[in-house]
Coordinates of C-alpha atoms in Angstrom, one line a residue:
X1 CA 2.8 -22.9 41.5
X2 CA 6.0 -21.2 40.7
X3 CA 8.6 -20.1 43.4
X4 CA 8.7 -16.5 44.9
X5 CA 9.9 -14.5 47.9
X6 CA 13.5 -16.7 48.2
X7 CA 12.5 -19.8 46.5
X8 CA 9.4 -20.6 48.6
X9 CA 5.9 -21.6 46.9
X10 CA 3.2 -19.2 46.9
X11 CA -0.4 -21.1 47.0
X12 CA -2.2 -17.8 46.1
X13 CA -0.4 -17.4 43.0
X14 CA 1.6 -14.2 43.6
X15 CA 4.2 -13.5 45.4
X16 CA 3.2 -11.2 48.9
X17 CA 6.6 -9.4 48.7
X18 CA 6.0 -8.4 45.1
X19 CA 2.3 -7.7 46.2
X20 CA 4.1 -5.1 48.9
X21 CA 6.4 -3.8 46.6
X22 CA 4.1 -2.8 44.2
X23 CA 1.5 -1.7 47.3
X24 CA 4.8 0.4 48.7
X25 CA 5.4 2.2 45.3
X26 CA 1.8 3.0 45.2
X27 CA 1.8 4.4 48.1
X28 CA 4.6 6.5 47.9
X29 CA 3.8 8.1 44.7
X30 CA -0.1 8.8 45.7
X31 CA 1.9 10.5 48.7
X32 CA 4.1 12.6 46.1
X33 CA 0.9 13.8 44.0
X34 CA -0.3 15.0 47.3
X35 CA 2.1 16.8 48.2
X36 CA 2.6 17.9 45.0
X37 CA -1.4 19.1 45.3
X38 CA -0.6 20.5 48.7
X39 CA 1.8 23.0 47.3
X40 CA 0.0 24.0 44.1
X41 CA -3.2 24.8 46.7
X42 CA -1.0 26.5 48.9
X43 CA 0.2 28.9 46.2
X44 CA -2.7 29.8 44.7
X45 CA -4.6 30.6 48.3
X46 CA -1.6 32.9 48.7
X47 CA -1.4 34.0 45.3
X48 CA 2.7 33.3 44.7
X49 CA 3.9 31.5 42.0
X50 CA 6.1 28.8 42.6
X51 CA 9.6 29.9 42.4
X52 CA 12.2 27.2 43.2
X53 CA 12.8 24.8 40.8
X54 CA 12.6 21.4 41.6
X55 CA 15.6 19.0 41.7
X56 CA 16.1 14.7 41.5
X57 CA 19.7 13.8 41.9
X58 CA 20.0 10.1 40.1
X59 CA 22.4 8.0 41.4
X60 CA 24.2 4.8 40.7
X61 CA 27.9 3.6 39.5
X62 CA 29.4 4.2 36.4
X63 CA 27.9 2.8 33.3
X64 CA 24.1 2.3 35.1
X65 CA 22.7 4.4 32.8
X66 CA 22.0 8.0 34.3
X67 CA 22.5 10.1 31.6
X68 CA 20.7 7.6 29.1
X69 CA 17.7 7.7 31.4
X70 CA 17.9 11.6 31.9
X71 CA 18.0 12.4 28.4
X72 CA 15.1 9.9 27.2
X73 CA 13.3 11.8 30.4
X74 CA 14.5 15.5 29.2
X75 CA 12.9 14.7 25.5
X76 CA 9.6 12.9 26.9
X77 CA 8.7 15.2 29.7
X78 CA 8.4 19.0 29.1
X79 CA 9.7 20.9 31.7
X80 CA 12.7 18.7 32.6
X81 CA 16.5 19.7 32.1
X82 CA 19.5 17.6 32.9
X83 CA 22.7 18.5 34.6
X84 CA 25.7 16.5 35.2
X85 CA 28.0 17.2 37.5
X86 CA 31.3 15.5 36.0
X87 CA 30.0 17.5 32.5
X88 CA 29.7 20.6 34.6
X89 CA 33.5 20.4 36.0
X90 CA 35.1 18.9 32.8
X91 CA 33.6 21.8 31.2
X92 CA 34.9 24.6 33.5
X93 CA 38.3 22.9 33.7
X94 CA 38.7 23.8 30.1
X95 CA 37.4 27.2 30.7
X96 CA 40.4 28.5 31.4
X97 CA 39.0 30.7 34.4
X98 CA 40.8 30.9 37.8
X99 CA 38.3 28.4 39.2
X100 CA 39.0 26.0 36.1
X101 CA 42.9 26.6 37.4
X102 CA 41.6 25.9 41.1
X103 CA 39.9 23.1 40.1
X104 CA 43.0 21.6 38.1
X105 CA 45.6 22.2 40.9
X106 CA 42.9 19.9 42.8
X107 CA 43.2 17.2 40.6
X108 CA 46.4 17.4 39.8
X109 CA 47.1 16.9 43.6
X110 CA 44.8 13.9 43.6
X111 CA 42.3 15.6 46.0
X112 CA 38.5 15.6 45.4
X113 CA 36.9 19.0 44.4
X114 CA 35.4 20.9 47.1
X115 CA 31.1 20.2 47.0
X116 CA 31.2 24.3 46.8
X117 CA 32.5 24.7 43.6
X118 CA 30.5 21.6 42.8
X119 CA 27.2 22.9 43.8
X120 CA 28.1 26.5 42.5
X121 CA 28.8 24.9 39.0
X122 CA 24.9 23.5 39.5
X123 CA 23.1 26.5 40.6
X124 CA 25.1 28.5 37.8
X125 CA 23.8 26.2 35.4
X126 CA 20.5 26.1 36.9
X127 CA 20.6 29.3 36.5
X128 CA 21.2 30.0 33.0
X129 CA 19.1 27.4 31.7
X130 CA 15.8 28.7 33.4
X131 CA 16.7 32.4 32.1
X132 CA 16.9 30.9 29.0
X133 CA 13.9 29.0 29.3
X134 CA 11.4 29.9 32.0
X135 CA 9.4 26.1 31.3
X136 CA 12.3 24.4 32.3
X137 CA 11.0 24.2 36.3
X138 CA 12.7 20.5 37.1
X139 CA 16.1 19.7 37.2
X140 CA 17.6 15.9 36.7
X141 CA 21.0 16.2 38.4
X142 CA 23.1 13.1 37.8
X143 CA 26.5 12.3 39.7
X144 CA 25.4 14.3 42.8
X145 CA 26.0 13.9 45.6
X146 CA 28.4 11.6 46.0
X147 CA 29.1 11.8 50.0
X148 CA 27.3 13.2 53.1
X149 CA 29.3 15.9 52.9
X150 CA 27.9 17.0 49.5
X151 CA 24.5 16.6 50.9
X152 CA 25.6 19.2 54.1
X153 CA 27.0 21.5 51.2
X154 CA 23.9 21.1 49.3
X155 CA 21.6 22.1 51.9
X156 CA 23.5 25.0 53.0
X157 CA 23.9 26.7 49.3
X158 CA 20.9 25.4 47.9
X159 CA 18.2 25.0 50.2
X160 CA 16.4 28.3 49.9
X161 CA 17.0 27.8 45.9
X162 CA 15.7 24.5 45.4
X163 CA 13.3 21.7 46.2
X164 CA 14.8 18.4 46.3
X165 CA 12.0 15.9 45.5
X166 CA 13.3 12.7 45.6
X167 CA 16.2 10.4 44.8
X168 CA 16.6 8.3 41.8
X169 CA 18.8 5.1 42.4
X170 CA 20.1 3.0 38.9
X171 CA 21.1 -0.4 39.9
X172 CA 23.2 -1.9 37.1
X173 CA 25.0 -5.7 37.1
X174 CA 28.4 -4.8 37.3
X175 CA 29.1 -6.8 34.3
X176 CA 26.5 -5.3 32.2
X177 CA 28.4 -1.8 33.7
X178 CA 32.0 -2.7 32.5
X179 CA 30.5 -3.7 29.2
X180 CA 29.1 -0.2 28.7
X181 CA 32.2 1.2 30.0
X182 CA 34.3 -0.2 27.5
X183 CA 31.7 0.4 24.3
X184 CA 32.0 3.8 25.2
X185 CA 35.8 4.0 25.9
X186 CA 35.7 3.0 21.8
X187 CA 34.1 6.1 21.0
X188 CA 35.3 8.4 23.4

């Protein structure tokens, strides 16, 4: 028999914590489709159409891979847009508009940029991209949030705009992060 579950034999053949693991994720995503069922019955007994969008923030260090994965998902699944928050600020600081100037003094004074303008740079873009595109109902915000607070910031601007589904954790090998890192500090 091989080794599982920190070294220690398995005389079934498996290994019980990957049997739970696998059992957990099961789980969770039957949960999610019912939900998911819950709400489309709900809407059509009431007769409304579903108007927030609905939002995964993917998470993990630099160089894990969340914008890889959230393009391959944007081109696979209809539906799906992607957002990035660093994209998002790096875009308006080269705007030239009084909040690209607010946002430069910030940086420029080595402070972090207020979650506002943060989350007000994602429901602008939010909004654009679904009045430019009334399929697009799913958002896949990378980079965000970063901190509790962003979360508090989050809820209070957001929460009447947008469902947050779920969360979407990359975990990377630091090593196989720093390689990335610097392969794309070649080409950037």
């Amino acid at each position: 028999m091989g080794s599982c579950c920190g070294g220690k034999e398995s005389k079934k053949g498996f290994c019980p914590f990957s049997l739970f693991l696998f059992a957990a994720t099961g789980a969770a995503f039957a949960y999610h489709k019912l939900q998911q069922k819950k709400s489309r019955d709900d809407e059509s007994s009431s007769g409304a159409a579903a108007t927030k969008p609905q939002v995964v923030f993917v998470l993990g260090g630099p160089g894990a891979g969340k914008g890889t994965q959230c393009e391959l998902i944007t081109k696979r699944q209809s539906g799906w847009a992607h957002l990035s928050a660093g994209d998002l600020l790096r875009a308006e600081r080269n705007s030239g508009s009084k909040l690209a100037e607010l946002i430069n003094s910030k940086i420029a004074a080595g402070q972090i940029v207020p979650a506002e303008i943060t989350v007000g740079l994602l429901e602008k873009a939010m909004e654009d991209i679904t009045a430019k595109d009334a399929a697009v109902t799913k958002f896949l915000i990378d980079g965000f949030p970063r901190s509790e607070g962003n979360v508090t910031v989050w809820k209070a601007q957001m929460s009447n705009k947008a469902d947050v589904q779920f969360v979407l954790f990359l975990s990377c090998p630091e090593d196989t992060m720093t390689s990335r890192l610097l392969e794309r500090a070649k080409t950037s």
